[in-house]
Coordinates of C-alpha atoms in Angstrom, one line a residue:
X69 CA 38.4 -67.0 46.4
X70 CA 42.2 -67.6 46.4
X71 CA 44.7 -64.7 46.0
X72 CA 45.6 -66.1 42.6
X73 CA 42.0 -66.3 41.5
X74 CA 41.4 -62.8 42.7
X75 CA 44.3 -61.4 40.7
X76 CA 43.0 -63.3 37.7
X77 CA 39.4 -61.8 38.2
X78 CA 40.8 -58.3 38.7
X79 CA 42.8 -58.5 35.6
X80 CA 39.7 -59.7 33.6
X81 CA 37.6 -56.9 35.1
X82 CA 40.3 -54.3 34.2
X83 CA 40.3 -55.6 30.6
X84 CA 36.5 -55.4 30.4
X85 CA 36.5 -51.9 31.7
X86 CA 39.3 -50.9 29.4
X87 CA 37.4 -52.5 26.5
X88 CA 34.2 -50.7 27.5
X89 CA 36.1 -47.4 27.8
X90 CA 37.7 -47.8 24.4
X91 CA 34.3 -48.8 22.9
X92 CA 32.6 -45.8 24.6
X93 CA 35.3 -43.4 23.3
X94 CA 34.9 -44.8 19.9
X95 CA 31.2 -44.5 20.0
X96 CA 31.4 -40.9 21.4
X97 CA 33.8 -39.9 18.8
X98 CA 31.6 -41.4 16.1
X99 CA 28.6 -39.7 17.6
X100 CA 30.3 -36.2 17.8
X101 CA 31.7 -36.7 14.3
X102 CA 28.1 -37.3 13.1
X103 CA 26.7 -34.4 15.0
X104 CA 29.0 -31.7 13.7
X105 CA 30.2 -33.0 10.3
X106 CA 28.6 -31.3 7.3
X107 CA 25.7 -33.3 5.8
X108 CA 26.9 -35.4 2.9
X109 CA 25.0 -35.5 -0.4
X110 CA 23.5 -32.1 -0.6
X111 CA 24.0 -29.1 -2.9
X112 CA 23.7 -25.5 -2.0
X113 CA 20.2 -24.1 -2.6
X114 CA 18.3 -27.2 -1.5
X115 CA 15.7 -26.9 1.2
X116 CA 13.8 -29.2 3.6
X117 CA 10.1 -28.7 4.3
X118 CA 8.7 -29.8 7.7
X119 CA 5.0 -30.1 7.4
X120 CA 2.4 -30.3 10.1
X121 CA 2.5 -33.8 11.7
X122 CA 6.0 -34.6 10.6
X123 CA 8.0 -36.7 13.2
X124 CA 11.7 -36.9 13.4
X125 CA 11.8 -40.2 11.5
X126 CA 9.6 -38.6 8.7
X127 CA 12.1 -35.6 8.6
X128 CA 15.1 -38.0 8.3
X129 CA 13.3 -39.8 5.5
X130 CA 12.8 -36.5 3.7
X131 CA 16.5 -35.9 4.1
X132 CA 17.3 -39.2 2.6
X133 CA 15.1 -38.2 -0.4
X134 CA 17.2 -35.2 -1.0
X135 CA 20.4 -37.3 -1.1
X136 CA 21.6 -37.0 2.5
X137 CA 23.1 -40.3 3.8
X138 CA 24.6 -38.9 7.0
X139 CA 23.8 -40.7 10.3
X140 CA 21.8 -43.6 11.6
X141 CA 18.3 -43.2 13.0
X142 CA 19.5 -43.8 16.5
X143 CA 22.1 -41.0 16.1
X144 CA 19.5 -38.6 15.0
X145 CA 17.2 -39.5 17.9
X146 CA 20.1 -39.2 20.4
X147 CA 21.1 -35.8 19.0
X148 CA 17.5 -34.5 19.0
X149 CA 17.1 -35.6 22.6
X150 CA 20.3 -33.9 23.7
X151 CA 19.4 -30.7 21.9
X152 CA 15.8 -30.7 23.2
X153 CA 14.5 -30.9 19.7
X154 CA 12.7 -34.2 20.1
X155 CA 9.0 -33.6 19.5
X156 CA 9.6 -29.8 18.9
X157 CA 10.4 -29.6 15.3
X158 CA 8.7 -26.5 13.9
X159 CA 6.8 -26.4 10.6
X160 CA 8.5 -24.5 7.8
X161 CA 11.1 -24.5 5.1
X162 CA 14.8 -24.9 6.1
X163 CA 18.0 -24.3 4.2
X164 CA 20.3 -27.2 3.4
X165 CA 23.8 -25.8 2.7
X166 CA 27.0 -27.8 2.2
X167 CA 28.3 -26.7 5.7
X168 CA 25.0 -27.6 7.4
X169 CA 25.6 -30.2 10.2
X170 CA 22.9 -32.4 11.8
X171 CA 23.4 -30.2 15.0
X172 CA 22.8 -27.0 13.1
X173 CA 19.8 -28.4 11.2
X174 CA 18.1 -29.7 14.4
X175 CA 18.7 -26.4 16.2
X176 CA 17.3 -24.5 13.3
X177 CA 14.2 -26.7 13.2
X178 CA 13.8 -26.6 17.0
X179 CA 14.0 -22.7 17.0
X180 CA 12.0 -22.2 13.8
X181 CA 14.8 -20.6 11.8
X182 CA 12.9 -20.9 8.6
X183 CA 13.9 -19.7 5.1
X184 CA 12.8 -16.0 4.6
X185 CA 12.3 -15.0 1.0
X186 CA 12.0 -11.4 -0.3
X187 CA 9.5 -9.6 -2.5
X188 CA 10.2 -6.0 -3.5
X189 CA 7.7 -3.5 -4.6
X190 CA 9.5 -1.1 -6.8
X191 CA 9.0 2.7 -6.5
X192 CA 6.9 3.9 -9.4
X193 CA 5.3 0.6 -10.3
X194 CA 1.6 0.9 -11.1
X195 CA -1.0 -1.7 -9.9
X196 CA -0.7 -3.7 -13.2
X197 CA 3.0 -4.0 -12.8
X198 CA 2.7 -5.0 -9.1
X199 CA 0.1 -7.7 -9.8
X200 CA 2.2 -9.0 -12.7
X201 CA 5.2 -9.3 -10.4
X202 CA 3.3 -11.1 -7.7
X203 CA 2.0 -13.5 -10.3
X204 CA 5.6 -14.4 -11.3
X205 CA 6.6 -14.9 -7.6
X206 CA 6.5 -18.7 -7.6
X207 CA 7.3 -19.1 -3.9
X208 CA 4.1 -17.4 -2.8
X209 CA 0.7 -18.9 -2.6
X210 CA -1.6 -17.2 -5.2
X211 CA -5.0 -16.1 -3.9
X212 CA -5.5 -13.0 -6.1
X213 CA -4.9 -14.3 -9.6
X214 CA -8.6 -14.6 -10.4
X215 CA -9.7 -11.3 -8.6
X216 CA -10.2 -8.1 -10.5
X217 CA -9.0 -4.9 -8.8
X218 CA -12.4 -4.3 -7.1
X219 CA -12.5 -7.8 -5.7
X220 CA -8.9 -7.5 -4.6
X221 CA -9.6 -4.4 -2.5
X222 CA -12.7 -6.0 -1.0
X223 CA -10.6 -9.1 -0.1
X224 CA -8.1 -6.7 1.6
X225 CA -10.9 -5.1 3.6
X226 CA -11.0 -1.8 1.6
X227 CA -14.1 -2.2 -0.7
X228 CA -14.6 0.6 -3.1
X229 CA -11.1 1.9 -2.7
X230 CA -9.0 2.3 -6.0
X231 CA -5.9 0.2 -5.7
X232 CA -3.5 2.5 -7.4
X233 CA -0.8 4.0 -5.2
X234 CA -2.0 2.1 -2.1
X235 CA 0.9 -0.3 -1.6
X236 CA 4.2 1.0 -0.2
X237 CA 7.3 0.3 -2.3
X238 CA 9.5 -1.7 0.0
X239 CA 11.1 -5.2 0.4
X240 CA 8.9 -7.6 2.3
X241 CA 10.1 -10.8 3.9
X242 CA 7.9 -13.9 3.7
X243 CA 8.0 -17.6 4.5
X244 CA 6.7 -20.7 2.8
X245 CA 2.9 -20.7 3.0
X246 CA 2.5 -16.9 2.8
X247 CA 0.3 -15.6 -0.1
X248 CA 0.3 -12.7 -2.4
X249 CA -2.7 -11.4 -0.4
X250 CA -0.5 -11.4 2.7
X251 CA 2.1 -9.3 0.9
X252 CA -0.5 -6.8 -0.3
X253 CA -2.1 -6.6 3.1
X254 CA 1.2 -5.7 4.7
X255 CA 2.1 -3.2 1.9
X256 CA -1.3 -1.5 2.2
X257 CA -0.9 -1.1 6.0
X258 CA 2.7 0.2 5.4
X259 CA 1.4 2.8 2.9
X260 CA -1.4 3.9 5.3
X261 CA 1.3 4.6 8.0
X262 CA 3.7 6.3 5.7
X263 CA 0.9 8.5 4.2
X264 CA -0.4 9.4 7.7
X265 CA 3.1 10.3 8.9
X266 CA 3.7 12.5 5.8
X267 CA 0.3 14.2 6.2
X268 CA 1.2 15.1 9.8
X269 CA 4.5 16.6 8.7
X270 CA 3.0 18.7 5.8
X271 CA 3.9 22.4 5.7
X272 CA 1.2 24.7 7.2
X273 CA 0.2 26.5 3.9
X274 CA -0.1 23.3 1.8
X275 CA -2.7 23.5 -1.0
X276 CA -3.5 19.8 -0.5
X277 CA -6.8 19.3 1.2
X278 CA -6.7 15.5 2.0
X279 CA -4.2 12.7 2.5
X280 CA -5.5 11.2 -0.7
X281 CA -4.5 14.4 -2.6
X282 CA -1.0 14.1 -1.1
X283 CA -0.9 10.5 -2.3
X284 CA -1.9 11.5 -5.8
X285 CA 0.7 14.3 -6.0
X286 CA 3.4 12.1 -4.5
X287 CA 2.8 9.5 -7.3
X288 CA 3.3 12.1 -9.9
X289 CA 6.5 13.3 -8.3
X290 CA 7.6 9.7 -8.1
X291 CA 7.1 9.2 -11.9
X292 CA 8.7 12.5 -12.9
X293 CA 12.1 12.0 -11.4
X294 CA 14.4 9.3 -10.0
X295 CA 16.8 11.9 -8.7
X296 CA 16.3 12.2 -4.9
X297 CA 17.4 15.8 -4.5
X298 CA 15.0 16.9 -7.3
X299 CA 11.9 15.5 -5.7
X300 CA 11.3 18.5 -3.2
X301 CA 11.8 21.0 -6.0
X302 CA 9.4 19.3 -8.4
X303 CA 6.9 18.9 -5.6
X304 CA 7.1 22.6 -4.9
X305 CA 6.7 23.4 -8.6
X306 CA 3.5 21.4 -8.9
X307 CA 2.1 22.9 -5.7
X308 CA 2.9 26.3 -7.1
X309 CA 1.0 25.4 -10.3
X310 CA -2.0 24.2 -8.2
X311 CA -1.9 27.3 -6.1
X312 CA -2.2 29.7 -9.1
X313 CA -4.7 27.4 -11.0
X314 CA -2.2 26.4 -13.7
X315 CA -2.6 23.0 -15.3
X316 CA -0.1 20.4 -14.1
X317 CA 0.7 19.4 -17.7
X318 CA 2.7 16.3 -16.7
X319 CA 3.3 13.5 -19.2
X320 CA 3.2 10.6 -16.7
X321 CA -0.5 11.2 -16.0
X322 CA -1.3 11.2 -19.7
X323 CA 0.6 8.0 -20.2
X324 CA -1.3 6.4 -17.2
X325 CA -4.6 7.4 -18.9
X326 CA -3.5 5.6 -22.1
X327 CA -3.2 2.3 -20.1
X328 CA -2.1 -0.7 -21.9
X329 CA -2.4 1.1 -25.3
X330 CA 0.7 3.2 -24.5
X331 CA 3.5 1.9 -26.8
X332 CA 6.4 3.8 -25.3
X333 CA 6.1 7.0 -27.3
X334 CA 3.9 9.9 -26.3
X335 CA 2.6 12.0 -29.2
X336 CA 0.9 15.3 -29.6
X337 CA -2.4 13.6 -30.2
X338 CA -2.2 12.0 -26.7
X339 CA -1.6 15.4 -25.1
X340 CA -4.7 16.9 -26.7
X341 CA -7.1 13.9 -26.3
X342 CA -9.1 14.4 -23.1
X343 CA -9.2 11.6 -20.5
X344 CA -9.7 11.9 -16.7
X345 CA -5.9 11.7 -16.4
X346 CA -4.9 14.2 -19.0
X347 CA -3.5 17.1 -17.0
X348 CA -3.0 19.1 -20.3
X349 CA -6.7 19.2 -20.8
X350 CA -7.9 19.2 -17.2
X351 CA -7.1 21.4 -14.3
X352 CA -6.1 20.1 -10.9
X353 CA -5.0 16.7 -9.8
X354 CA -6.0 13.4 -11.6
X355 CA -8.7 11.3 -9.9
X356 CA -6.4 8.7 -8.4
X357 CA -2.6 8.1 -8.0
X358 CA -0.8 7.0 -11.1
X359 CA 1.9 4.8 -9.4
X360 CA 3.2 3.6 -6.0
X361 CA 5.1 6.5 -4.5
X362 CA 8.0 5.7 -2.1
X363 CA 8.5 7.4 1.3
X364 CA 10.9 10.0 -0.2
X365 CA 8.2 11.1 -2.7
X366 CA 5.7 11.4 0.1
X367 CA 8.1 13.4 2.2
X368 CA 8.9 15.7 -0.7
X369 CA 5.3 16.5 -1.1
X370 CA 4.9 17.0 2.6
X371 CA 7.8 19.4 2.7
X372 CA 8.3 20.8 -0.8
X373 CA 11.2 23.1 -1.6
X374 CA 10.2 26.8 -1.6
X375 CA 10.6 28.7 -4.9
X376 CA 8.9 30.2 -7.9
X377 CA 9.7 27.5 -10.5
X378 CA 6.8 26.7 -12.8
X379 CA 8.5 24.8 -15.6
X380 CA 11.0 22.0 -16.0
X381 CA 12.4 19.9 -18.8
X382 CA 14.9 17.1 -19.0
X383 CA 18.6 18.1 -19.4
X384 CA 18.9 15.5 -22.1
X385 CA 22.4 14.2 -21.2
X386 CA 21.2 10.8 -19.9
X387 CA 21.5 11.8 -16.3
X388 CA 17.8 12.0 -15.6
X389 CA 18.2 15.5 -14.3
X390 CA 16.0 18.5 -15.2
X391 CA 16.4 22.2 -16.0
X392 CA 14.0 24.5 -14.0
X393 CA 12.6 27.8 -15.0
X394 CA 10.3 30.5 -13.5
X395 CA 9.0 31.9 -16.8
X396 CA 7.9 30.5 -20.1
X397 CA 10.7 32.3 -21.9
X398 CA 13.3 30.7 -19.7
X399 CA 11.6 27.4 -20.2
X400 CA 11.6 27.7 -24.0
X401 CA 15.3 28.4 -23.9
X402 CA 15.8 25.2 -21.7
X403 CA 13.7 23.2 -24.2
X404 CA 16.0 24.4 -27.1
X405 CA 19.0 23.3 -25.1
X406 CA 17.3 19.9 -24.5
X407 CA 16.5 19.5 -28.2
X408 CA 20.1 20.4 -29.2
X409 CA 21.5 17.8 -26.9
X410 CA 18.9 15.3 -28.1
X411 CA 19.9 15.8 -31.8
X412 CA 23.5 15.6 -31.0
X413 CA 23.0 12.3 -29.1
X414 CA 21.0 10.9 -32.0
X415 CA 23.7 12.0 -34.5
X416 CA 26.4 10.3 -32.4
X417 CA 24.3 7.1 -32.3
X418 CA 23.8 7.1 -36.1
X419 CA 27.5 7.7 -36.6
X420 CA 28.4 4.9 -34.3
X421 CA 26.0 2.6 -36.1
X422 CA 27.4 3.5 -39.5
X423 CA 31.0 2.8 -38.2
X424 CA 30.0 -0.6 -37.0
X425 CA 28.4 -1.4 -40.4
X426 CA 31.5 -0.2 -42.2
X427 CA 33.7 -2.5 -40.1
X428 CA 31.4 -5.4 -40.7
X429 CA 31.5 -4.9 -44.5
X430 CA 35.3 -4.8 -44.3

């Protein structure tokens, strides 16, 4: 090859290499732009479900169905291979947010960072309220809708056990595919542990004979007050009544005994009509819990506040607090204070309503 031809060849090779470098840089920039740019065409709140047997192309097709137009199949394959996600996408539900990039999504699917939802059992719910809330939870699979309470407890592995009070109020995380039975199983196990811990910590002269009695009393304390610092005092008051053989005379047990017939108002006839849950007509604890007590109520019953209180009544100022008394005479005086505040509040409500009506007429 002549020197001139060699120079010509070298120049051509340089141009080819330069073109290849430019093309490679362009392709790399386009690839990295694809990998780290937010997915186009999605709205916050959308999710992507990877089902058993889904390949990467199937997942990309599902993305297309949600409105995502980002990337070519070859780019998704190259990125998945680079990230070690090829053939390792985990089954589950994944969030699609506006700032989600292909890289973030593939890493999430590779590592199984699925959407975790929440279901909260509220302190003081009874079993009817709990089951109604589970039925409304559309993200859960429903396995218990057609089961009565007895069949439900059998399905949970506790045949013959009454369901009331047996599920710990707490927030439980779950993923797509979990069922209402899964939530109940975890809540039942959590209550067993919380009750066992409270029973171990009970004070040495407790009048309670079994963990089940502790659960029943904790459910009553839970329903009587939402004020945390009052729980140990009310627990001590009820224990004092049990110790001296005084009836508990607590309205929440009467209301529970009324069941679905309770209309929001407790009347004198309810207090005098005997049922297994009427603690005005029967001594001792009712036969089962009346609600789901939280950990604080369990702990209050395990370590009640010392004292000689035997009576309590609402303050009547809307705070939810109570007035406590050792004697019936003190209690009667507290009741009169409550009634006075109640009448004043009702009078103020009526005056406010009259003022509104007057303004409307004007």
